[in-house]
Amino acid sequence: MRSSAAPEAAGDHPAADRKLVLTALGVVFGDISTSPLYALRECFSPDHGIGVNSENVLGLLSLILWSLILVISVKYVTLVLRADNRGEGGVLALSTLLSNASRDWRVWGPISAVGLFGAALFFGDGFITPAISVLSAMEGLTVATPQLEHFVVPGAMLILFLLFLMQKRGTGAMGRLFGPITLVWLATLALLGVRWIVTEPGVLLAINPVHAVMFFVHNGVAGFLVLASVFLAITGGEALYADMGHFGRSPIRRGWFWIVLPALVLNYFGQGALLLQNPSAISNPFYLLAPSWLLPLLIMLATAATVIASQAVISGVFSVTRQALNLGYLPRLRIEHSSEHEIGQVYVPMVNWVLFIGTMTLVLAYQSSSALAGAYGIAISSTMLIDGILVIMLLKVRKEPHYRFYIAVLAFIVAIEFAFFAANTFKLDDGGWLPVAAAVVVYILMSTWQEGRRTLNWLIAREQMPVHDFLALLQKDPPHIVEGTAVYLASEAGGMPRALLNNLRFNRVLHERNILLTFVRPESPYVAPEERIEVQTLAPNLCRVIARYGFMETPNVVATLRAAEEKGIEYQAESTVYVVGRENPVFAIGSGMPLWRKRLFAFMGRNSQLAAIHFGVPTHRLLEVSSLVKL
């Protein structure tokens, strides 16, 4: 990923900046750009009882327009993108930024919990967005030829399978492939909309927000409940923020204001113009915008666009997964870097295939985008609400110029988002429980791992031998010294690691050079190279190396020791043995976490990637030392 400064600098190179904007279209805006496929249609769903007449059409168009302006343009693109954690976005990056900015220790715990649950909700969104997006595109087949209806579900499943199969190519390759397609898609949205706006220019009256207000006056409770469907037009804002680190804020802002927002508004207004002329077109107003001869090409383009929409969320989930792992919320998972140049472009195989299984299950269970619409929205609206509240808290803590004005604007928008959230809660029985259940499961997993690791590290640190006691022990009972260097991976930068003590106790040997290596995770995405390595000399043959890596960086033992050579550490790779401790928890009943959480923590630990592999330890020179810890 890029730092926040890098994309801004791209403005000095117009060609490079335009290329970055085009690439961002293929990753960042895919989700929100496919909402016209189903958003306005769902607003007039028979379940809502909203009649297709001019007052309601203008009212709903006004609601959609001002939702795009206030929630996406003002809140996310203008304000929230400023709350980056050294270029990184997403609810976890935001919560860690706020925790670092606040000096009140009493708020750290709640902020961490809120951020963690927001990330869990984002995982729930990762299951639903690919399913509803691709299904909505494939349903165009029934508009072209009703006889093709039975191909919708198999076709959607095939497309989703290919999409998840392609993920290992990375977001950069996907962006270069999808960017031009998204640009064509957005141009098509705009042209289709203009075609009908010209024939019914009265639809432009919906720009007046009074029509939105009158919609609620005329429809009462039904008007409030339809907000859950209006919200479908702005889903994708949270993915936009989570993907910020891939491209930076400048290309996202330019892409939104120059291309995406105008195309979306023109298409929604075009659908409204069509409905003013032909209310029966509500069966599928998007596809009926096009002439019949263009329908096959439009279905193909819509299918490609929905694949891109899915990509926006999937890449965001990968980004959040990496942040959660490096912040200690998830066990070690295999993460593949798909680019030699962009640090943020990663692929997480396990998460990819979990999303694949969940998405396929939803497609088989619901089999239509309308059925899935009930399950869509509550997780995303919750995440958006959490984003807004955290940014307000951050503004209050930082007290930057004009912060009171920004807080007032955000508070107004958060009130609107709360209305969206409240309307979506009425869909809990209609499938809305699905993303919430998925989020609860993910939250339990992450909080259990966080609490388990914290407890385990505390127990290990409590039993560590102080350095001066260890040196006194060596003088009293000198061990046999063998040639070479031993590198001990230590989870805490204090005391002596248990692996070293056990090796000395059972084997009675010590290498002529011993390095205690500890990786420290500051709550920031990146660490400057000059601040990364710290060397402490504990004795003539014993030193400690502390290596700091941000939560968007991947530690590597060999690279760290090479960097430590510049600070006087003697390192010869082929004469070095790497000793890694492995703690096996033994459960104690009646203390600490409940027994079921201890068992869950142990299960996650057994299935996590080995520390040696995760930290890039050369396996041909690895020694693993196990020990029991009473948890």
XYZ file of C-alpha atoms in Angstrom:
631
model
C 0.000 0.000 0.000
C 0.980 3.589 -0.510
C 1.424 6.150 2.173
C -0.947 9.067 2.215
C 1.767 11.333 0.894
C 2.646 9.258 -2.137
C -0.626 9.537 -4.039
C -0.781 13.269 -3.405
C 2.579 13.608 -5.063
C 1.217 11.868 -8.093
C -0.612 15.051 -8.958
C 2.733 16.381 -10.254
C 2.592 13.725 -12.968
C -0.807 13.972 -14.713
C -0.349 10.801 -16.782
C 0.609 8.719 -13.755
C -2.223 10.228 -11.741
C -4.798 9.428 -14.428
C -3.496 5.865 -14.573
C -3.847 5.549 -10.804
C -7.412 6.890 -10.961
C -8.241 4.357 -13.674
C -6.748 1.513 -11.632
C -8.664 2.669 -8.543
C -11.918 2.480 -10.503
C -11.366 -1.251 -10.844
C -10.880 -1.891 -7.138
C -12.388 0.880 -5.022
C -15.663 1.821 -6.732
C -16.843 -1.548 -7.985
C -19.395 -2.071 -5.211
C -21.144 1.282 -5.305
C -21.124 1.481 -9.111
C -23.340 -1.601 -9.455
C -26.037 -0.422 -7.042
C -28.173 0.973 -9.924
C -28.832 -2.641 -10.915
C -31.193 -3.151 -7.990
C -31.424 -0.144 -5.606
C -34.331 1.803 -7.143
C -36.204 -1.410 -8.004
C -36.018 -2.560 -4.372
C -37.347 0.819 -3.188
C -40.613 0.006 -4.968
C -40.735 -3.586 -3.756
C -44.323 -4.744 -3.104
C -43.321 -5.390 0.517
C -43.032 -1.640 1.085
C -46.388 -0.735 -0.446
C -44.956 2.352 -2.156
C -46.860 3.207 -5.344
C -45.013 4.069 -8.564
C -46.205 7.651 -9.076
C -44.467 10.942 -9.784
C -44.380 12.082 -6.144
C -42.773 8.873 -4.932
C -40.352 8.649 -7.859
C -39.111 12.203 -7.310
C -38.976 11.672 -3.547
C -36.910 8.501 -3.778
C -34.571 9.986 -6.376
C -34.025 12.961 -4.082
C -33.268 10.620 -1.172
C -30.761 8.672 -3.265
C -29.098 11.828 -4.596
C -28.665 13.485 -1.206
C -27.558 10.228 0.392
C -24.775 9.998 -2.202
C -23.835 13.624 -1.585
C -23.934 13.612 2.218
C -22.788 10.103 3.141
C -20.313 9.369 0.352
C -19.172 12.771 -0.951
C -19.117 14.766 2.292
C -18.553 12.110 4.936
C -16.301 9.532 3.300
C -14.582 11.252 0.380
C -14.139 14.678 1.997
C -13.826 13.975 5.738
C -13.224 10.310 6.602
C -10.436 9.857 4.037
C -8.537 12.492 6.002
C -8.555 10.143 9.025
C -5.917 7.834 7.609
C -3.423 5.973 9.747
C -0.291 6.819 7.732
C -2.144 6.210 4.505
C -4.171 3.207 5.678
C -7.948 3.213 5.999
C -10.582 0.922 7.424
C -12.228 0.651 10.794
C -9.269 -1.137 12.444
C -6.761 1.460 11.241
C -9.149 4.158 12.454
C -9.616 2.618 15.902
C -5.856 2.201 16.420
C -5.321 5.792 15.295
C -7.880 6.980 17.837
C -6.396 4.815 20.593
C -2.970 6.350 19.940
C -4.384 9.888 19.851
C -6.302 9.529 23.112
C -4.458 9.812 26.432
C -7.408 8.510 28.410
C -6.683 4.832 29.067
C -10.348 4.279 29.997
C -11.451 4.696 26.372
C -8.859 2.373 24.814
C -10.726 -0.812 25.668
C -14.138 0.320 24.344
C -12.551 1.819 21.209
C -10.703 -1.432 20.539
C -13.899 -3.451 21.010
C -15.906 -1.152 18.726
C -13.223 -1.245 16.048
C -12.997 -4.999 16.332
C -16.743 -5.436 15.913
C -16.721 -3.015 12.974
C -14.077 -5.157 11.287
C -16.143 -8.260 12.014
C -19.177 -6.628 10.361
C -17.055 -5.896 7.313
C -16.269 -9.612 7.065
C -20.023 -10.271 7.041
C -20.390 -7.875 4.127
C -17.723 -9.856 2.270
C -20.083 -12.830 1.996
C -23.129 -10.952 0.721
C -21.822 -8.376 -1.753
C -20.468 -10.879 -4.310
C -23.665 -12.942 -4.124
C -26.177 -10.111 -4.575
C -24.083 -8.263 -7.170
C -23.508 -11.170 -9.532
C -27.050 -12.494 -9.138
C -28.504 -9.064 -10.007
C -26.480 -8.961 -13.215
C -27.353 -12.502 -14.264
C -31.043 -11.740 -13.750
C -30.817 -9.625 -16.866
C -31.089 -12.917 -18.741
C -34.727 -13.158 -17.689
C -35.375 -9.694 -19.111
C -33.850 -10.677 -22.429
C -35.432 -14.145 -22.564
C -37.578 -15.502 -19.711
C -36.693 -19.049 -20.779
C -33.124 -18.463 -19.558
C -34.203 -18.039 -15.940
C -32.865 -21.435 -14.914
C -29.356 -20.368 -16.026
C -29.192 -17.486 -13.522
C -27.992 -19.401 -10.448
C -25.538 -21.788 -12.208
C -24.143 -18.880 -14.207
C -23.659 -16.780 -11.068
C -21.899 -19.655 -9.311
C -19.529 -20.192 -12.243
C -18.631 -16.499 -12.376
C -18.023 -16.348 -8.631
C -15.823 -19.438 -8.773
C -13.644 -17.834 -11.463
C -13.505 -14.578 -9.484
C -12.237 -16.211 -6.303
C -9.828 -18.305 -8.349
C -8.287 -15.110 -9.777
C -7.680 -13.487 -6.402
C -4.125 -14.795 -6.115
C -3.136 -12.471 -8.942
C -3.441 -9.545 -6.518
C -5.289 -6.233 -6.444
C -2.836 -4.466 -8.722
C -3.325 -6.955 -11.555
C -7.074 -6.987 -10.905
C -7.176 -3.184 -10.956
C -5.322 -2.950 -14.260
C -7.714 -5.494 -15.720
C -10.909 -4.095 -14.201
C -10.205 -0.349 -14.374
C -10.976 0.096 -18.087
C -14.053 -2.154 -17.799
C -15.384 -0.075 -14.913
C -14.804 3.106 -16.902
C -16.838 1.675 -19.800
C -19.519 0.567 -17.324
C -19.797 4.026 -15.758
C -19.905 5.701 -19.178
C -22.705 3.306 -20.129
C -24.604 4.164 -16.938
C -24.361 7.850 -17.765
C -25.405 7.457 -21.414
C -28.381 5.237 -20.582
C -29.526 7.764 -17.999
C -29.124 10.794 -20.264
C -31.151 9.023 -22.971
C -34.243 9.029 -20.728
C -33.615 12.305 -18.877
C -33.785 14.116 -22.231
C -37.235 12.658 -22.871
C -38.498 13.489 -19.352
C -36.520 16.528 -18.053
C -39.046 17.022 -15.233
C -37.206 14.297 -13.343
C -34.487 16.872 -12.582
C -36.845 18.435 -10.036
C -35.692 15.666 -7.685
C -32.536 17.714 -7.089
C -34.663 19.748 -4.659
C -34.413 18.050 -1.205
C -37.972 19.172 -0.462
C -39.147 16.164 -2.496
C -37.276 13.877 -0.065
C -39.008 15.504 2.882
C -42.428 15.296 1.240
C -41.857 11.601 0.542
C -41.861 10.923 4.286
C -44.863 13.210 4.800
C -46.911 11.300 2.220
C -45.815 7.761 3.147
C -45.290 7.852 6.911
C -43.961 4.610 8.407
C -43.700 2.964 4.984
C -41.480 5.839 3.888
C -39.179 5.235 6.853
C -38.946 1.489 6.205
C -38.035 2.060 2.555
C -34.822 3.722 3.776
C -33.399 0.199 4.027
C -33.686 -0.019 0.221
C -32.480 3.552 -0.356
C -29.392 2.551 1.591
C -28.533 0.041 -1.149
C -27.523 3.019 -3.319
C -24.635 3.934 -0.988
C -23.272 0.513 -0.083
C -19.612 0.558 -0.984
C -18.618 3.608 1.036
C -17.014 1.437 3.704
C -15.074 -0.542 1.051
C -13.924 2.767 -0.417
C -12.387 3.665 2.950
C -10.920 0.215 3.608
C -9.232 0.194 0.181
C -7.730 3.668 0.623
C -4.279 2.312 1.373
C -4.094 0.673 -2.049
C -4.205 3.993 -3.907
C -4.288 6.983 -1.521
C -6.941 9.614 -1.075
C -6.266 11.813 -4.121
C -7.058 9.223 -6.862
C -10.151 8.138 -4.918
C -11.435 11.688 -4.613
C -10.806 12.465 -8.261
C -12.366 9.225 -9.431
C -15.456 9.854 -7.319
C -16.141 13.473 -8.207
C -15.042 13.340 -11.847
C -16.466 9.997 -12.929
C -18.402 7.860 -10.467
C -20.811 10.328 -8.845
C -21.958 11.951 -12.148
C -22.496 8.524 -13.756
C -24.511 7.186 -10.806
C -26.719 10.283 -10.541
C -27.435 10.318 -14.292
C -28.386 6.646 -14.260
C -30.682 6.881 -11.232
C -32.383 9.916 -12.716
C -32.684 8.092 -16.035
C -34.436 5.207 -14.282
C -36.720 7.739 -12.618
C -37.549 9.328 -15.987
C -38.392 5.876 -17.373
C -40.724 5.195 -14.431
C -42.465 8.553 -14.871
C -43.296 7.539 -18.452
C -43.887 3.825 -17.836
C -44.563 2.769 -14.214
C -44.703 -0.915 -15.250
C -40.964 -0.752 -15.983
C -40.394 -1.124 -12.234
C -40.004 -4.877 -12.844
C -36.389 -4.110 -13.828
C -35.864 -0.393 -14.529
C -32.142 -0.685 -15.092
C -32.210 -3.166 -17.958
C -35.307 -1.561 -19.462
C -33.331 1.663 -19.902
C -31.581 0.015 -22.832
C -33.024 -0.727 -26.277
C -33.645 -4.415 -26.884
C -30.767 -4.757 -29.350
C -28.296 -3.554 -26.705
C -29.538 -5.873 -23.952
C -27.149 -8.831 -24.558
C -24.103 -6.543 -24.480
C -25.438 -4.745 -21.421
C -25.900 -8.034 -19.559
C -22.306 -9.003 -20.323
C -21.032 -5.600 -19.210
C -23.177 -5.683 -16.041
C -21.846 -9.132 -15.199
C -18.280 -7.875 -15.556
C -19.135 -4.845 -13.411
C -20.597 -6.989 -10.633
C -17.476 -9.123 -10.618
C -15.580 -5.882 -10.059
C -18.014 -4.912 -7.300
C -17.230 -8.162 -5.562
C -13.522 -7.469 -5.995
C -13.796 -4.149 -4.142
C -15.133 -5.894 -1.050
C -12.846 -8.927 -1.288
C -9.699 -6.805 -1.518
C -10.991 -4.761 1.426
C -11.460 -7.949 3.459
C -7.876 -8.990 2.647
C -6.642 -5.609 3.852
C -8.638 -5.791 7.096
C -7.479 -9.391 7.659
C -3.871 -8.362 7.410
C -4.388 -5.490 9.823
C -6.210 -7.750 12.293
C -3.482 -10.384 12.114
C -0.642 -7.933 12.685
C -2.498 -6.187 15.513
C -2.865 -9.511 17.314
C -6.568 -10.128 16.659
C -6.093 -13.225 14.487
C -3.716 -16.178 14.539
C -0.935 -16.328 11.979
C -2.295 -16.935 8.471
C -0.444 -17.429 5.214
C -0.328 -14.110 3.381
C 1.047 -13.928 -0.143
C 2.428 -10.697 -1.555
C 1.229 -10.378 -5.114
C 3.382 -7.381 -6.041
C 7.099 -6.663 -5.652
C 6.411 -2.925 -5.708
C 3.180 -2.322 -3.759
C 3.288 -3.477 -0.134
C -0.486 -3.429 0.282
C -1.259 -5.885 -2.488
C -1.792 -9.181 -0.690
C -3.729 -12.400 -1.042
C -4.937 -14.416 1.966
C -5.771 -17.941 0.708
C -7.741 -19.148 3.750
C -9.919 -16.025 3.891
C -10.459 -16.163 0.137
C -11.869 -19.678 0.207
C -13.930 -19.089 3.352
C -15.554 -16.158 1.525
C -16.039 -18.389 -1.506
C -17.859 -21.086 0.481
C -20.051 -18.535 2.263
C -20.926 -16.713 -0.968
C -21.802 -19.926 -2.797
C -23.998 -20.991 0.115
C -25.917 -17.700 -0.062
C -26.435 -18.006 -3.821
C -27.839 -21.519 -3.432
C -29.994 -20.573 -0.438
C -31.554 -17.344 -1.781
C -31.257 -17.741 -5.586
C -32.260 -14.108 -6.374
C -30.989 -10.625 -5.640
C -34.397 -9.551 -4.310
C -34.362 -12.363 -1.740
C -30.809 -11.396 -0.722
C -31.710 -7.710 -0.413
C -33.263 -8.502 2.957
C -29.900 -9.732 4.212
C -28.009 -6.805 2.731
C -27.529 -3.532 4.501
C -27.526 -4.084 8.246
C -23.853 -5.043 8.461
C -22.775 -2.227 6.147
C -24.949 0.393 7.846
C -23.494 -0.650 11.202
C -19.936 -0.337 9.893
C -20.666 3.092 8.408
C -22.177 4.213 11.707
C -19.103 3.025 13.608
C -16.808 4.840 11.145
C -18.691 8.100 11.697
C -18.688 7.849 15.485
C -14.958 7.033 15.627
C -14.066 9.944 13.338
C -16.115 12.325 15.520
C -14.214 11.063 18.563
C -10.910 11.509 16.728
C -11.773 15.095 15.772
C -12.687 15.827 19.376
C -9.383 14.407 20.645
C -7.163 16.101 18.063
C -8.889 19.511 18.148
C -7.604 20.481 14.726
C -8.653 23.822 13.120
C -12.411 24.011 12.446
C -12.947 20.704 14.257
C -16.223 21.869 15.792
C -17.628 22.570 12.335
C -16.536 19.142 11.080
C -18.022 17.466 14.157
C -21.347 19.241 13.567
C -21.415 18.134 9.915
C -20.526 14.551 10.799
C -23.048 14.464 13.636
C -25.794 15.436 11.181
C -24.690 12.726 8.739
C -24.385 10.128 11.521
C -27.982 10.919 12.480
C -28.988 10.118 8.891
C -26.948 6.903 9.002
C -28.656 5.945 12.244
C -31.977 6.227 10.416
C -30.602 3.896 7.726
C -29.427 1.488 10.419
C -32.788 1.595 12.230
C -34.664 0.885 8.994
C -32.361 -2.053 8.268
C -33.008 -3.601 11.687
C -36.555 -4.354 10.533
C -34.978 -6.747 8.016
C -33.462 -8.980 10.701
C -36.177 -11.604 10.256
C -35.901 -11.311 6.472
C -32.293 -12.509 6.297
C -30.653 -9.550 8.029
C -29.549 -11.861 10.813
C -27.069 -13.559 8.446
C -24.335 -10.875 8.312
C -24.880 -10.117 12.000
C -24.395 -13.788 12.882
C -21.282 -13.953 10.713
C -19.956 -10.801 12.395
C -20.620 -12.199 15.875
C -18.708 -15.385 15.010
C -15.756 -13.400 13.627
C -15.812 -11.088 16.668
C -15.739 -14.060 19.050
C -12.791 -15.545 17.166
C -10.814 -12.298 17.127
C -11.542 -11.286 20.715
C -10.771 -14.815 21.952
C -7.432 -14.838 20.176
C -6.589 -11.346 21.437
C -7.436 -12.187 25.038
C -5.754 -15.601 24.854
C -2.497 -14.201 23.463
C -2.504 -11.390 26.020
C -2.949 -13.893 28.871
C -0.379 -16.305 27.439
C 2.228 -13.569 26.958
C 1.639 -12.327 30.514
C 2.113 -15.827 31.938
C 5.293 -16.338 29.931
C 6.685 -12.921 30.899
C 5.957 -13.630 34.562
C 8.093 -16.786 34.443
C 10.984 -15.262 32.496
C 14.358 -15.118 34.201
C 15.765 -11.580 34.518
C 18.931 -10.937 32.505
C 21.150 -10.300 35.561
C 20.020 -13.602 37.147
C 20.829 -15.422 33.910
C 24.303 -13.889 33.716
C 24.925 -14.795 37.368
C 23.868 -18.374 36.593
C 26.381 -18.575 33.766
C 29.197 -17.396 36.021
C 28.258 -19.860 38.732
C 27.840 -22.864 36.442
C 29.419 -22.164 33.034
C 27.929 -24.253 30.185
C 29.801 -25.811 27.271
C 30.334 -23.210 24.515
C 29.855 -24.307 20.901
C 30.753 -22.493 17.707
C 28.282 -20.438 15.723
C 25.375 -18.110 16.372
C 21.982 -18.887 17.887
C 19.027 -16.596 17.226
C 16.195 -16.967 19.733
C 12.789 -15.570 18.753
C 11.328 -13.959 21.878
C 7.775 -12.636 22.097
C 8.690 -10.080 24.793
C 11.690 -7.735 24.845
C 12.496 -8.404 28.511
C 14.015 -11.278 30.438
C 15.345 -14.453 28.880
C 13.179 -16.506 26.478
C 12.063 -19.918 27.718
C 13.503 -21.618 24.633
C 17.015 -20.499 25.612
C 16.575 -21.521 29.250
C 15.219 -24.961 28.291
C 18.038 -25.486 25.803
C 20.578 -24.581 28.464
C 18.870 -26.713 31.128
C 18.576 -29.892 29.072
C 21.549 -29.674 26.697
C 24.016 -27.751 28.907
C 25.361 -25.834 25.902
C 25.452 -22.222 24.781
C 26.545 -20.830 21.434
C 29.477 -18.440 21.258
C 27.114 -15.744 19.978
C 23.462 -15.448 21.054
C 20.902 -13.040 19.670
C 17.494 -12.501 21.272
C 15.209 -11.270 18.478
C 11.867 -9.636 19.281
C 9.395 -8.215 16.791
C 7.446 -5.262 18.165
C 4.167 -4.060 16.630
C 3.586 -0.323 17.113
C 0.005 0.682 16.316
C 0.935 2.358 13.038
C 0.946 0.953 9.502
C 4.639 1.510 8.754
C 7.906 2.163 10.566
C 10.676 4.307 9.097
C 13.820 2.266 8.263
C 15.957 4.329 10.631
C 13.586 3.521 13.512
C 13.212 -0.188 12.771
C 16.245 -1.791 14.454
C 17.401 -1.356 18.047
C 20.374 -3.315 19.404
C 21.032 -3.817 23.115
C 24.280 -5.465 24.281
C 23.529 -7.549 27.376
C 26.884 -9.370 27.674
C 29.956 -10.004 25.486
C 28.272 -12.998 23.826
C 24.662 -11.943 24.269
C 22.644 -9.153 22.642
C 19.041 -8.263 22.076
C 17.663 -7.060 18.740
C 14.300 -5.285 18.781
C 12.729 -4.947 15.323
C 9.698 -2.707 14.858
C 7.237 -3.442 12.054
C 3.930 -1.674 11.412
C 0.670 -3.558 11.074
C 0.836 -3.328 7.284
C 4.379 -4.723 7.121
C 5.577 -8.322 7.206
C 8.519 -9.126 9.500
C 11.324 -11.314 8.190
C 14.057 -12.779 10.348
C 16.808 -12.822 7.738
C 16.061 -9.293 6.485
C 16.015 -8.033 10.077
C 19.370 -9.587 10.920
C 20.877 -8.196 7.718
C 19.671 -4.751 8.762
C 21.085 -5.325 12.267
C 24.554 -5.937 10.744
C 24.722 -2.185 10.104
C 24.482 -1.705 13.888
C 27.385 -4.029 14.669
C 25.671 -7.434 14.878
C 27.779 -10.261 13.459
C 25.547 -12.437 11.290
C 26.564 -15.375 9.126
C 23.499 -17.113 7.756
C 25.021 -20.541 7.209
C 26.507 -20.781 10.693
C 23.381 -19.638 12.500
C 20.748 -21.792 14.170
C 17.291 -20.323 14.759
C 15.564 -21.411 17.957
C 11.805 -20.897 18.126
C 9.746 -21.591 21.230
C 6.327 -23.209 20.974
C 3.991 -22.809 23.934
C 1.374 -25.509 24.382
C -1.399 -24.316 26.721
C -2.760 -26.573 29.443
C -6.230 -25.613 30.644
C -6.955 -24.627 34.237
C -10.625 -24.641 35.219
C -12.025 -21.759 37.232
C -9.596 -19.016 36.290
C -9.281 -16.637 33.356
C -11.399 -17.145 30.246
C -14.268 -19.650 30.224
C -13.178 -23.181 29.348
C -14.890 -23.100 25.945
C -12.914 -19.983 24.967
C -9.685 -21.593 26.143
C -10.420 -24.610 23.953
C -11.239 -22.310 21.037
C -7.987 -20.412 21.572
C -6.011 -23.661 21.632
C -7.750 -24.856 18.442
C -6.905 -21.590 16.671
C -3.310 -21.858 17.850
C -2.935 -25.406 16.563
C -4.217 -24.367 13.149
C -2.227 -21.153 12.820
C 0.821 -20.885 10.602
C 4.028 -21.894 12.377
C 5.949 -18.932 13.747
C 9.090 -20.017 11.915
C 7.329 -19.972 8.554
C 5.444 -16.756 9.298
C 8.649 -14.900 10.170
C 10.670 -16.351 7.310
C 13.040 -18.500 9.363
C 15.255 -20.723 7.161
C 13.740 -24.119 7.896
C 16.961 -26.075 7.255
C 18.528 -24.398 10.312
C 15.496 -24.387 12.604
C 15.272 -25.781 16.121
C 11.859 -25.745 17.795
C 11.621 -26.028 21.586
C 8.216 -26.792 23.101
C 6.999 -26.026 26.613
C 3.748 -26.211 28.561
C 1.938 -23.144 29.878
C -0.936 -23.420 32.353
C -3.672 -21.203 30.912
